[in-house]
Amino acid sequence: MTVGFIMMCHEALDRASQVARYWSDRGCPIVVHVDARVARRDYDALRSTLESRANIVFSDRFKCEWGRWSLVQATQAAAGLMLDRFPKVNHVFLASGSCLPLRPVEDLIGYLDARPATDFIESATTEDVPWTKGGLDHERFTLRFPFSWKRQRYLFDGYVRLQRRVGYRRRIPSGIVPHMGSQWWCLTRDTLSQILSHPRRAQFDRYFKRVWIPDESYFQSLVRLVSENVESRSLTLSKFDFQGKPHVFYDDHLQLLRRSDCFVARKIWPRAERLYTAFLSPNAQQGNRAEPNPGKIDRIFAKAVERRRYGRPGLYMTSRFPRKNHENGLTCARYTVFEGFGDLFEDFPDWLKRTTGLRAHGHLFAPERVGFADGLTVFAGALSDSPKLRDYNPEMFLTNLIWNTRGERQAFLYGPRDTVRIGSFFPRDPNADILVISGAWAVPLFKSQRPFNEIRKEAARLQKIENAHLAYLRNSWTKARVQVWTMADFVESPVEPLQSIIEDVAVTRTNQVNEAPRMVDLTGFGQFLQSLRNEGMHPYLMGDFPADPRPESEAPRPRKPYVAR
Amino acid sequence: MSIARRIRLGRKRRRWYIRAIRRRRELDVVRRRAAKMRAADNVVISVLRNEYIRLPYFLRYYRDMGIEHFLFVDNGSDDGSAEYLADQPDCSVWSTSASYSGSRFGLDWVNWLGRRHCLGKWVLCVDVDEFLVFPFCDTRPIQALTDWLDGSEIRSFGTMLLDMYPKGPITESTYEIGQNPMEVLSWFDSGNYTITRNWDFHSLWIQGGPRARAFFADAPRKAPALNKVPLVKWRRGTVFASSTHNVLPRGLNLVFDDVGGEKACGVLLHAKFLNTMAARAREEAARNEHYEGAREYQAYAEGLEGLDLWCTWSEKYINWRQLEILGLMSKGNWA
């Protein structure tokens, strides 16, 4: 009992010949099919190196084109030849010229001898496979495909559209249930000869001639008619990327391939010298009886496809620049925006850092300079504190900051004095937690010694900006988690919201607020608001602040707030 | 893109294409190794002037990468660069004394050499201070990349120019001939780049890095562009539009995915800030042959003395995998 190989070659014939000699030296018969488009000279060269061997024969050449019937024709011819010329062959293994055996042939023969009646061919019904490309799954079998997808794309697409529009459907020959799968199979002599000498073969051939990519469905469907013992997997390790093209193996995959315990891998880069030397040298391979286990390779290639399709969320770079709403995550990690807290509390970032362990920045978008934590002038990723550089592209400033500090949660202050443009960016970001004390921007004005008419003007400007920002936070496309308190509410009982904020964002677990941030002395603030009102500027974002002085805001400091849990 | 703009862009491309053909007269052959050039699939085209000190390592780096032939345009060197290159077995050399700015900063010559000698080849157009890093470049030659690009029907490969700088004042670093410049310039900025779409060319416009930080903090818009498409499969009609930042036809600029995925891309390590830079900047500023009146070089000439680009957040270069983790390049679906 032995296994015979059919080799379908169309490029890198020197490598194909190397592999053919390897199998031939180990007593395996080989039928070589060379694509008719290969130059005469190259073909002759291959023939002259291999022809002297009794167990290598060349089959008739067909002009093979991807996705077309000619590939099946070539396989049929080669398989027929194999059955005729090598009666001792029990299993026929379909391989390509860019395949490479990873384990000794004896292993494969032993494996197949233990399963003498099993057909190894990936074969699944169209409903059950996710890998079809271009939206054509069942339609491959019910429409006609006389045009080449590679060369006549326009006609191909047009003809598909036309058939869909007129509602044309082909009749599938009775008894056939369309199945698809990898084109690299290993069938028993019995099954293969039944397929090739099937009484209805002419009818099947006529049908599959106009199916799209018949090399992935002809044997896969017919095997179900004649065989009782189908093992639906391929013995060839072959992975496809998201365009449906096979992944290529290079020298640096050597260890991976070794550990996969697969029998044959496809496709190998022709110049991968190390792979060819390692796997084809006479004594390199240690026999073992392990089952093929391509899990690790599967994962690597699956990851590559995922990276190509979805990328790393929050990353903007040379090859990934999603347009709006296709970002798959505006930023890469969660962060918190505190609005108004910096105005109401004197040492808020420091307090936040102490109690929660967050990287607490000041006003990152302040007009004077970027308020990085600890007063740094440069920050992660060499971000500069220059406001001009930042405001040149504030969105990317923020996404860069979050990307550069992956693994460390960031928090920063924001307010209506800061760069306005970014205020319409982070609300769209599901990674943002936005906590707002509305109207707190009035506190620094209240504390400032500027002339009152200037203050009035500034207050009007800031209120307008913040109001627009709040409206933005409330609209339906906001994806951030937003919480808004009016200043009046917050000042009324500051500890409870602080407690819940801390529980929400804390990195270091401190469950209790045992130290509140120091609130600005608000004595006279109500009166200040009243003066603004008297000047005709109506401050409303702070909520209802009583005009008379609040006696209880004069709490002794440091106060020890009590939190009921 | 509106039809009018498309037509304008097409007209621009044809104008540059014809212009490149006409400028061929400016090039005199110093050494042409026609047979070797024909046989090569992966070639480098480079325009240079007085870069003798950089050439030995440049050639070694790209030979190791698997580049089979080099096409150099020597623009009036007087330090023996042309003679040195003409003696190399895998270099073809042209010389010209024509104006650098008058040839669209050398692009006309590059476009002509591409058109004349590189049809169907992969052309890597780099300056002698630019070093390509692509995924798996430590284990796979550039043929692996270009074969894969061919197989995936991709015709161009995008990169970002990554400015490398030394730790300490630039003028105090020392570079020896033949040395790997990254031994001196081992630091870079990892995450301060800004990107916008350049709709005219369907490309990205990347700016930032140490040059923006140190020289253009007050005028960020004027900071140099860092997006480059240096590796292109050359066809009749392909032209570089503005340095290698943009190529036409504009489909070649689509080296990025705009629906969230990552394509395979690389980095061009930019070894500009060697100690030789100060003298160079003064000379170039006076010569006024560079982009926008050598604006960039004027800035360097003024601000280079004692300048240290290094900061505590600078990253030290290790290898391509580091760049990929930092998000400066990507393997895409190449594995």
Coordinates of C-alpha atoms in Angstrom, one line a residue, chain A:
Chain A
M1 CA 0.0 0.0 0.0
T2 CA 1.3 3.4 -0.8
V3 CA 0.2 6.9 -1.4
G4 CA 0.5 8.6 -4.8
F5 CA 0.8 12.4 -5.2
I6 CA -0.7 14.5 -7.9
M7 CA 1.3 17.7 -8.2
M8 CA -0.3 20.7 -9.9
C9 CA 2.4 23.1 -10.8
H10 CA 2.4 26.5 -12.4
E11 CA 5.3 28.5 -11.0
A12 CA 8.6 27.9 -9.2
L13 CA 9.1 24.7 -11.0
D14 CA 12.6 24.2 -9.5
R15 CA 10.9 23.9 -6.1
A16 CA 8.2 21.6 -7.4
S17 CA 10.9 19.4 -8.8
Q18 CA 12.8 19.4 -5.5
V19 CA 9.6 18.2 -3.7
A20 CA 8.8 15.6 -6.4
R21 CA 12.3 14.1 -6.1
Y22 CA 11.9 13.9 -2.4
W23 CA 8.7 11.9 -2.6
S24 CA 9.9 9.9 -5.5
D25 CA 13.1 8.9 -3.6
R26 CA 10.8 7.5 -0.9
G27 CA 8.9 5.3 -3.3
C28 CA 5.8 7.4 -3.8
P29 CA 4.5 7.6 -7.4
I30 CA 3.8 11.0 -8.7
V31 CA 1.8 12.5 -11.5
V32 CA 2.9 16.0 -12.4
H33 CA 0.6 18.4 -14.1
V34 CA 2.2 21.5 -15.4
D35 CA 0.0 24.5 -16.4
A36 CA 0.0 24.9 -20.2
R37 CA 0.8 28.5 -19.8
V38 CA 4.3 27.7 -18.4
A39 CA 7.0 28.3 -21.0
R40 CA 8.1 25.4 -23.1
R41 CA 11.7 25.8 -21.9
D42 CA 10.9 25.6 -18.2
Y43 CA 8.6 22.6 -18.8
D44 CA 11.3 20.8 -20.7
A45 CA 13.8 21.5 -18.0
L46 CA 11.5 20.1 -15.4
R47 CA 10.8 17.0 -17.5
S48 CA 14.4 16.3 -18.2
T49 CA 15.3 16.3 -14.5
L50 CA 12.3 14.1 -13.5
E51 CA 11.6 11.9 -16.5
S52 CA 14.3 9.3 -15.8
R53 CA 12.4 8.2 -12.6
A54 CA 10.1 5.3 -13.1
N55 CA 7.6 6.6 -10.5
I56 CA 7.1 10.0 -12.0
V57 CA 4.8 10.6 -15.0
F58 CA 3.6 13.8 -16.6
S59 CA -0.1 14.2 -17.5
D60 CA -1.6 16.2 -20.4
R61 CA -1.2 19.9 -19.9
F62 CA -4.2 22.1 -19.5
K63 CA -4.4 25.9 -19.4
C64 CA -5.4 26.4 -15.8
E65 CA -7.1 29.5 -14.6
W66 CA -8.2 30.3 -11.1
G67 CA -11.8 29.6 -10.4
R68 CA -12.5 27.8 -13.7
W69 CA -13.3 24.3 -14.9
S70 CA -9.8 23.7 -16.5
L71 CA -8.4 23.1 -13.0
V72 CA -10.8 20.2 -12.4
Q73 CA -10.1 18.9 -15.9
A74 CA -6.4 18.8 -15.2
T75 CA -7.0 17.1 -11.9
Q76 CA -9.3 14.5 -13.5
A77 CA -6.7 13.7 -16.2
A78 CA -3.9 13.4 -13.6
A79 CA -6.0 11.3 -11.3
G80 CA -7.0 9.0 -14.1
L81 CA -3.4 8.5 -15.1
M82 CA -2.4 7.8 -11.5
L83 CA -5.0 5.1 -11.2
D84 CA -4.0 3.5 -14.5
R85 CA -0.3 3.6 -14.1
F86 CA 0.2 2.8 -10.4
P87 CA -2.0 0.0 -9.3
K88 CA -0.4 -0.2 -5.9
V89 CA -1.6 3.2 -4.9
N90 CA -4.4 3.1 -2.4
H91 CA -4.6 6.8 -1.5
V92 CA -4.2 9.7 -3.9
F93 CA -3.0 13.0 -2.5
L94 CA -3.6 16.1 -4.4
A95 CA -0.8 18.7 -3.8
S96 CA 0.5 21.7 -5.6
G97 CA 3.9 22.7 -6.7
S98 CA 4.3 25.0 -3.8
C99 CA 3.5 22.4 -1.2
L100 CA 6.1 21.2 1.2
P101 CA 6.0 17.9 3.2
L102 CA 6.5 18.6 6.9
R103 CA 6.7 15.0 8.1
P104 CA 8.3 11.9 6.7
V105 CA 6.3 10.1 4.0
E106 CA 6.3 7.0 6.2
D107 CA 4.3 8.9 8.8
L108 CA 1.7 9.8 6.2
I109 CA 1.6 6.2 4.8
G110 CA 1.3 4.8 8.3
Y111 CA -1.5 7.3 9.0
L112 CA -3.4 6.4 5.9
D113 CA -2.8 2.7 6.3
A114 CA -4.5 2.9 9.6
R115 CA -7.5 4.4 7.9
P116 CA -7.5 2.5 4.5
A117 CA -11.1 3.4 3.6
T118 CA -11.2 7.0 4.7
D119 CA -11.4 9.9 2.3
F120 CA -9.8 13.1 3.6
I121 CA -11.6 15.9 1.9
E122 CA -13.0 19.1 3.4
S123 CA -16.7 19.0 2.3
A124 CA -19.4 21.2 3.8
T125 CA -22.7 22.4 2.4
T126 CA -22.9 26.0 1.4
E127 CA -25.2 27.0 4.3
D128 CA -22.6 26.0 6.8
V129 CA -19.4 27.7 5.7
P130 CA -18.4 31.3 6.4
W131 CA -15.5 31.5 3.9
T132 CA -17.2 32.3 0.7
K133 CA -16.0 35.6 -0.9
G134 CA -18.0 38.1 -2.9
G135 CA -21.4 37.2 -1.6
L136 CA -21.7 34.2 -3.9
D137 CA -22.3 31.1 -1.9
H138 CA -25.3 29.1 -3.1
E139 CA -25.5 31.1 -6.3
R140 CA -22.2 29.5 -7.4
F141 CA -24.3 26.4 -8.0
T142 CA -27.5 28.0 -9.4
L143 CA -26.1 30.6 -11.8
R144 CA -24.0 30.2 -14.9
F145 CA -20.4 31.5 -14.9
P146 CA -19.1 31.4 -18.4
F147 CA -16.8 34.4 -17.9
S148 CA -13.5 34.6 -16.1
W149 CA -13.5 36.5 -12.8
K150 CA -9.9 37.4 -13.2
R151 CA -9.8 38.6 -16.8
Q152 CA -13.4 39.6 -17.6
R153 CA -14.6 41.0 -14.3
Y154 CA -17.0 43.4 -16.0
L155 CA -18.7 40.7 -17.9
F156 CA -18.7 38.4 -15.0
D157 CA -20.4 40.9 -12.7
G158 CA -22.8 42.0 -15.4
Y159 CA -23.9 38.4 -16.2
V160 CA -24.4 37.6 -12.6
R161 CA -26.6 40.7 -12.2
L162 CA -28.5 39.9 -15.4
Q163 CA -29.3 36.4 -14.2
R164 CA -30.4 37.6 -10.8
R165 CA -32.7 40.2 -12.4
V166 CA -34.4 37.7 -14.7
G167 CA -34.6 35.2 -11.9
Y168 CA -32.6 32.5 -13.7
R169 CA -31.7 29.4 -11.7
R170 CA -29.9 26.3 -12.9
R171 CA -31.2 22.9 -12.1
I172 CA -28.7 21.0 -10.0
P173 CA -28.4 17.4 -11.2
S174 CA -30.5 15.1 -9.1
G175 CA -28.7 13.4 -6.3
I176 CA -26.1 16.1 -6.0
V177 CA -26.0 18.2 -2.9
P178 CA -23.6 21.0 -3.4
H179 CA -20.6 20.9 -1.0
M180 CA -17.6 23.0 -0.8
G181 CA -14.1 22.9 0.7
S182 CA -10.4 23.1 0.3
Q183 CA -9.3 21.9 -3.1
W184 CA -6.4 19.9 -1.5
W185 CA -7.7 16.4 -0.8
C186 CA -6.6 12.9 -0.2
L187 CA -9.0 10.3 -1.6
T188 CA -8.9 6.5 -1.7
R189 CA -8.4 4.6 -5.0
D190 CA -11.9 3.3 -4.6
T191 CA -13.6 6.6 -4.2
L192 CA -11.6 8.3 -6.9
S193 CA -12.2 5.6 -9.5
Q194 CA -15.9 5.7 -8.7
I195 CA -16.0 9.4 -9.3
L196 CA -14.1 9.2 -12.5
S197 CA -16.0 6.3 -13.9
H198 CA -19.4 7.3 -12.6
P199 CA -22.1 6.5 -15.2
R200 CA -23.5 10.0 -15.0
R201 CA -20.1 11.7 -15.2
A202 CA -20.8 13.4 -18.5
Q203 CA -23.8 15.0 -16.9
F204 CA -21.9 16.1 -13.8
D205 CA -19.1 17.5 -15.9
R206 CA -21.5 19.5 -18.0
Y207 CA -23.0 20.9 -14.9
F208 CA -19.8 21.8 -13.0
K209 CA -18.3 23.4 -16.1
R210 CA -20.4 26.5 -15.5
V211 CA -20.2 26.5 -11.7
W212 CA -18.0 29.1 -10.1
I213 CA -14.7 27.8 -8.6
P214 CA -15.5 24.1 -9.4
D215 CA -12.2 23.0 -8.0
E216 CA -13.6 23.7 -4.6
S217 CA -16.8 21.9 -5.2
Y218 CA -16.5 19.1 -7.9
F219 CA -14.8 16.4 -5.9
Q220 CA -16.3 17.8 -2.6
S221 CA -19.8 17.3 -3.9
L222 CA -19.3 14.0 -5.8
V223 CA -17.5 12.3 -2.9
R224 CA -20.7 12.5 -1.0
L225 CA -22.4 10.3 -3.7
V226 CA -19.9 7.5 -3.7
S227 CA -18.2 7.4 -0.3
E228 CA -19.5 6.4 3.0
N229 CA -16.4 7.4 4.9
V230 CA -15.7 11.0 4.5
E231 CA -13.5 12.7 7.0
S232 CA -14.2 16.4 6.3
R233 CA -10.8 18.0 6.7
S234 CA -7.8 18.5 4.6
L235 CA -4.5 16.9 5.3
T236 CA -2.8 19.9 3.7
L237 CA -2.2 22.9 6.0
S238 CA -3.4 25.8 4.0
K239 CA -4.7 29.0 5.3
F240 CA -6.6 31.8 3.5
D241 CA -6.5 35.5 4.2
F242 CA -9.4 37.8 3.9
Q243 CA -9.1 38.2 0.2
G244 CA -9.3 34.4 -0.2
K245 CA -5.6 34.2 -1.1
P246 CA -3.5 31.5 0.5
H247 CA -1.1 32.7 3.3
V248 CA 2.5 32.2 2.4
F249 CA 5.0 30.5 4.7
Y250 CA 8.5 31.9 5.1
D251 CA 11.8 30.9 6.8
D252 CA 10.7 32.4 10.1
H253 CA 7.7 30.0 10.3
L254 CA 10.1 27.0 10.6
Q255 CA 9.4 26.3 14.3
L256 CA 5.7 26.8 13.9
L257 CA 5.5 24.4 11.0
R258 CA 7.6 21.9 12.9
R259 CA 5.3 22.0 15.8
S260 CA 2.1 21.8 13.7
D261 CA 2.6 18.1 13.0
C262 CA 0.8 18.5 9.7
F263 CA 1.7 16.3 6.8
V264 CA 1.9 18.9 4.0
A265 CA 1.9 22.7 4.1
R266 CA 0.9 25.2 1.4
K267 CA 2.0 27.6 0.3
I268 CA 5.7 28.0 0.7
W269 CA 7.5 31.0 -0.6
P270 CA 9.8 29.7 -3.3
R271 CA 12.8 31.5 -1.9
A272 CA 12.3 30.1 1.6
E273 CA 15.6 28.3 1.5
R274 CA 15.7 27.4 5.2
L275 CA 12.3 25.7 5.0
Y276 CA 13.1 23.6 2.0
T277 CA 16.5 22.6 3.4
A278 CA 15.0 21.8 6.8
F279 CA 12.1 19.7 5.7
L280 CA 13.6 18.0 2.6
S281 CA 17.0 17.0 4.0
P282 CA 17.1 13.2 4.3
N283 CA 17.5 12.9 8.0
A284 CA 16.0 16.1 9.3
Q285 CA 12.6 14.7 10.2
Q286 CA 11.9 12.7 13.2
G287 CA 9.0 10.3 12.8
N288 CA 6.2 10.6 15.3
R289 CA 2.6 9.5 15.5
A290 CA 1.0 12.7 16.5
E291 CA -2.2 14.0 15.0
P292 CA -1.9 17.1 12.9
N293 CA -2.4 20.1 15.2
P294 CA -2.4 23.4 13.3
G295 CA -4.0 25.3 16.1
K296 CA -1.1 27.8 16.7
I297 CA -0.8 28.6 13.0
D298 CA -4.5 29.0 12.8
R299 CA -4.4 31.6 15.5
I300 CA -1.6 33.6 14.0
F301 CA -3.3 33.8 10.6
A302 CA -6.7 34.4 12.2
K303 CA -5.2 37.3 14.1
A304 CA -3.6 38.7 10.9
V305 CA -7.0 38.7 9.2
E306 CA -8.6 40.3 12.2
R307 CA -5.9 43.0 12.3
R308 CA -6.5 43.7 8.6
R309 CA -10.2 44.0 9.0
Y310 CA -10.7 45.7 12.4
G311 CA -7.2 47.0 13.3
R312 CA -6.3 48.2 16.8
P313 CA -9.0 50.4 18.2
G314 CA -8.0 54.0 18.9
L315 CA -4.9 53.8 16.7
Y316 CA -4.4 56.3 13.9
M317 CA -1.4 55.7 11.7
T318 CA 0.1 55.3 8.2
S319 CA -2.1 52.4 7.3
R320 CA -5.1 53.0 9.6
F321 CA -7.1 56.2 9.3
P322 CA -10.8 55.4 9.7
R323 CA -13.3 57.9 8.4
K324 CA -15.9 59.2 10.8
N325 CA -18.0 56.5 12.4
H326 CA -15.9 53.7 11.2
E327 CA -13.3 54.0 13.9
N328 CA -14.2 50.9 15.8
G329 CA -13.4 52.9 19.0
L330 CA -12.3 56.5 18.9
T331 CA -9.7 55.9 21.5
C332 CA -8.1 52.8 22.9
A333 CA -8.8 53.0 26.6
R334 CA -11.2 54.5 29.2
Y335 CA -10.6 57.9 30.6
T336 CA -12.4 60.5 32.6
V337 CA -13.2 64.1 31.9
F338 CA -13.9 66.3 34.8
E339 CA -15.7 69.5 33.9
G340 CA -16.0 72.2 36.6
F341 CA -14.2 70.3 39.3
G342 CA -11.0 72.2 38.9
D343 CA -12.8 75.4 39.3
L344 CA -14.8 74.4 42.4
F345 CA -12.0 72.6 44.2
E346 CA -8.6 74.1 44.7
D347 CA -6.4 71.0 44.4
F348 CA -8.6 68.6 42.5
P349 CA -6.0 66.8 40.3
D350 CA -3.8 66.2 43.3
W351 CA -6.6 65.0 45.4
L352 CA -7.8 62.7 42.6
K353 CA -4.4 61.2 42.2
R354 CA -4.1 60.6 45.9
T355 CA -7.4 59.0 46.3
T356 CA -7.8 57.1 43.0
G357 CA -4.4 56.5 41.6
L358 CA -5.5 57.9 38.2
R359 CA -3.1 59.9 36.1
A360 CA -4.8 63.2 36.9
H361 CA -4.0 66.0 34.5
G362 CA -4.9 69.6 34.8
H363 CA -6.6 71.5 32.0
L364 CA -5.1 69.6 29.1
F365 CA -6.8 72.0 26.7
A366 CA -6.1 75.2 28.5
P367 CA -5.3 78.2 26.3
E368 CA -2.0 79.0 28.0
R369 CA -0.3 75.6 27.9
V370 CA -1.1 72.0 28.1
G371 CA -1.7 71.1 31.8
F372 CA 0.0 67.7 32.0
A373 CA 0.0 66.1 35.4
D374 CA 2.9 67.2 37.7
G375 CA 3.5 70.2 35.5
L376 CA 5.5 68.2 32.9
T377 CA 6.4 70.0 29.7
V378 CA 6.6 66.8 27.6
F379 CA 4.5 63.8 28.2
A380 CA 4.2 60.2 27.0
G381 CA 5.0 59.7 23.4
A382 CA 6.9 63.0 23.5
L383 CA 3.7 65.1 23.4
S384 CA 4.6 68.7 23.7
D385 CA 2.9 71.1 26.0
S386 CA 2.7 73.8 23.3
P387 CA -0.9 74.9 22.9
K388 CA -0.4 75.7 19.2
L389 CA 0.7 72.2 18.4
R390 CA -2.1 70.8 20.4
D391 CA -4.8 73.0 18.9
Y392 CA -3.5 72.2 15.4
N393 CA -5.2 68.8 15.8
P394 CA -6.8 68.5 19.2
E395 CA -8.6 65.2 18.4
M396 CA -5.3 63.5 17.6
F397 CA -3.7 65.1 20.6
L398 CA -6.2 63.3 22.8
T399 CA -6.2 60.0 20.9
N400 CA -2.4 60.1 21.0
L401 CA -2.4 60.8 24.7
I402 CA -4.7 57.9 25.4
W403 CA -2.8 55.6 23.0
N404 CA 0.6 56.5 24.5
T405 CA -0.6 55.8 28.0
R406 CA -2.2 52.4 27.4
G407 CA -2.5 50.6 30.7
E408 CA -2.7 53.7 32.8
R409 CA -6.0 55.4 33.2
Q410 CA -6.1 59.1 32.4
A411 CA -8.2 61.9 33.8
F412 CA -8.2 65.5 32.9
L413 CA -10.0 68.8 33.6
Y414 CA -12.0 70.6 31.0
G415 CA -14.1 73.7 30.9
P416 CA -15.5 76.4 28.6
R417 CA -12.2 78.3 28.7
D418 CA -10.4 75.4 27.0
T419 CA -10.2 74.5 23.3
V420 CA -13.8 74.3 22.2
R421 CA -13.3 72.0 19.3
I422 CA -12.4 68.9 21.4
G423 CA -15.6 69.4 23.3
S424 CA -17.5 67.8 20.4
F425 CA -15.1 64.9 20.1
F426 CA -15.0 63.1 23.4
P427 CA -18.7 62.9 23.9
R428 CA -18.8 60.6 20.8
D429 CA -16.3 58.3 22.5
P430 CA -17.7 55.3 24.4
N431 CA -14.4 55.2 26.4
A432 CA -15.0 58.6 28.0
D433 CA -16.6 59.2 31.3
I434 CA -17.7 62.8 31.5
L435 CA -18.6 64.3 34.8
V436 CA -19.8 67.9 34.8
I437 CA -20.5 70.5 37.4
S438 CA -22.3 73.0 35.3
G439 CA -21.7 76.7 36.0
A440 CA -18.5 76.2 38.0
W441 CA -16.6 78.3 35.6
A442 CA -18.1 81.3 37.4
V443 CA -16.1 80.6 40.5
P444 CA -12.7 81.8 39.1
L445 CA -14.4 84.9 37.8
F446 CA -15.9 85.5 41.1
K447 CA -12.5 85.1 42.7
S448 CA -10.7 87.3 40.2
Q449 CA -10.1 91.0 40.8
R450 CA -10.9 92.0 37.2
P451 CA -13.2 94.9 36.5
F452 CA -16.8 93.9 36.7
N453 CA -17.8 94.7 33.1
E454 CA -15.1 92.4 31.9
I455 CA -16.3 89.7 34.2
R456 CA -19.8 90.1 32.9
K457 CA -18.6 89.8 29.3
E458 CA -16.5 86.8 30.0
A459 CA -19.3 85.1 32.0
A460 CA -21.7 85.6 29.1
R461 CA -19.2 84.0 26.7
L462 CA -18.4 81.0 28.9
Q463 CA -22.0 80.4 29.7
K464 CA -22.8 80.3 26.0
I465 CA -20.0 77.9 25.3
E466 CA -20.9 75.6 28.2
N467 CA -24.5 75.6 27.3
A468 CA -23.8 74.5 23.8
H469 CA -21.5 71.8 25.1
L470 CA -24.1 70.6 27.5
A471 CA -26.6 70.4 24.7
Y472 CA -24.1 68.4 22.8
L473 CA -23.6 66.0 25.7
R474 CA -27.4 65.4 25.8
N475 CA -28.0 64.7 22.2
S476 CA -28.6 61.2 20.8
W477 CA -25.2 60.5 19.3
T478 CA -23.3 61.0 22.5
K479 CA -21.8 57.6 23.4
A480 CA -19.8 58.7 26.5
R481 CA -21.2 58.1 30.0
V482 CA -22.3 61.6 31.1
Q483 CA -23.3 62.8 34.5
V484 CA -24.2 66.4 35.1
W485 CA -24.8 68.3 38.4
T486 CA -25.6 71.9 38.6
M487 CA -23.2 73.7 40.8
A488 CA -25.9 74.4 43.3
D489 CA -26.8 70.7 43.7
F490 CA -23.2 69.7 43.9
V491 CA -22.3 72.3 46.6
E492 CA -25.3 71.2 48.6
S493 CA -23.9 67.8 49.2
P494 CA -20.5 67.3 47.5
V495 CA -19.4 64.2 49.3
E496 CA -21.9 61.7 47.9
P497 CA -21.1 62.4 44.2
L498 CA -17.4 62.4 45.0
Q499 CA -17.8 59.0 46.7
S500 CA -19.6 57.5 43.7
I501 CA -17.0 59.0 41.3
I502 CA -14.2 57.5 43.3
E503 CA -15.8 54.1 43.4
D504 CA -16.3 54.3 39.7
V505 CA -12.9 55.3 38.6
A506 CA -10.6 54.2 41.4
V507 CA -7.5 52.3 40.4
T508 CA -6.2 51.8 43.8
R509 CA -9.0 50.6 46.0
T510 CA -10.0 53.1 48.6
N511 CA -13.6 52.5 49.3
Q512 CA -14.1 55.5 51.6
V513 CA -13.6 59.1 50.9
N514 CA -11.6 59.9 53.9
E515 CA -10.4 63.2 52.6
A516 CA -12.5 65.5 50.4
P517 CA -10.8 67.9 48.0
R518 CA -10.6 71.4 49.4
M519 CA -13.5 73.5 48.1
V520 CA -13.1 77.1 47.1
D521 CA -14.5 79.5 49.7
L522 CA -17.8 80.4 48.2
T523 CA -18.8 83.1 50.6
G524 CA -20.4 85.8 48.6
F525 CA -20.8 83.7 45.4
G526 CA -24.6 84.0 45.5
Q527 CA -24.3 87.7 45.8
F528 CA -21.8 87.7 42.8
L529 CA -24.4 85.8 40.7
Q530 CA -27.0 88.3 41.7
S531 CA -24.7 91.2 40.6
L532 CA -24.4 89.5 37.2
R533 CA -28.1 89.2 37.0
N534 CA -28.4 92.8 38.0
E535 CA -26.1 93.7 35.1
G536 CA -28.5 91.9 32.7
M537 CA -26.4 88.8 32.3
H538 CA -28.4 85.8 33.3
P539 CA -26.3 83.0 34.8
Y540 CA -28.4 79.8 34.9
L541 CA -26.1 76.9 34.5
M542 CA -25.2 76.9 38.2
G543 CA -28.7 76.1 39.2
D544 CA -30.6 77.9 41.9
F545 CA -27.9 79.5 44.0
P546 CA -29.4 81.4 46.9
A547 CA -28.5 85.0 46.7
D548 CA -27.7 85.4 50.5
P549 CA -24.5 84.1 52.0
R550 CA -24.6 80.4 52.9
P551 CA -23.6 80.0 56.4
E552 CA -22.9 76.2 56.1
S553 CA -20.4 76.6 53.3
E554 CA -18.1 78.0 55.9
A555 CA -17.3 74.6 57.2
P556 CA -14.0 74.3 59.2
R557 CA -11.1 72.9 57.2
P558 CA -9.8 70.3 56.8
R559 CA -13.2 68.8 57.3
K560 CA -13.8 65.2 57.7
P561 CA -16.9 64.3 55.7
Y562 CA -19.0 61.5 56.9
V563 CA -20.4 59.1 54.3
A564 CA -23.2 56.8 55.0
R565 CA -22.8 53.5 53.3

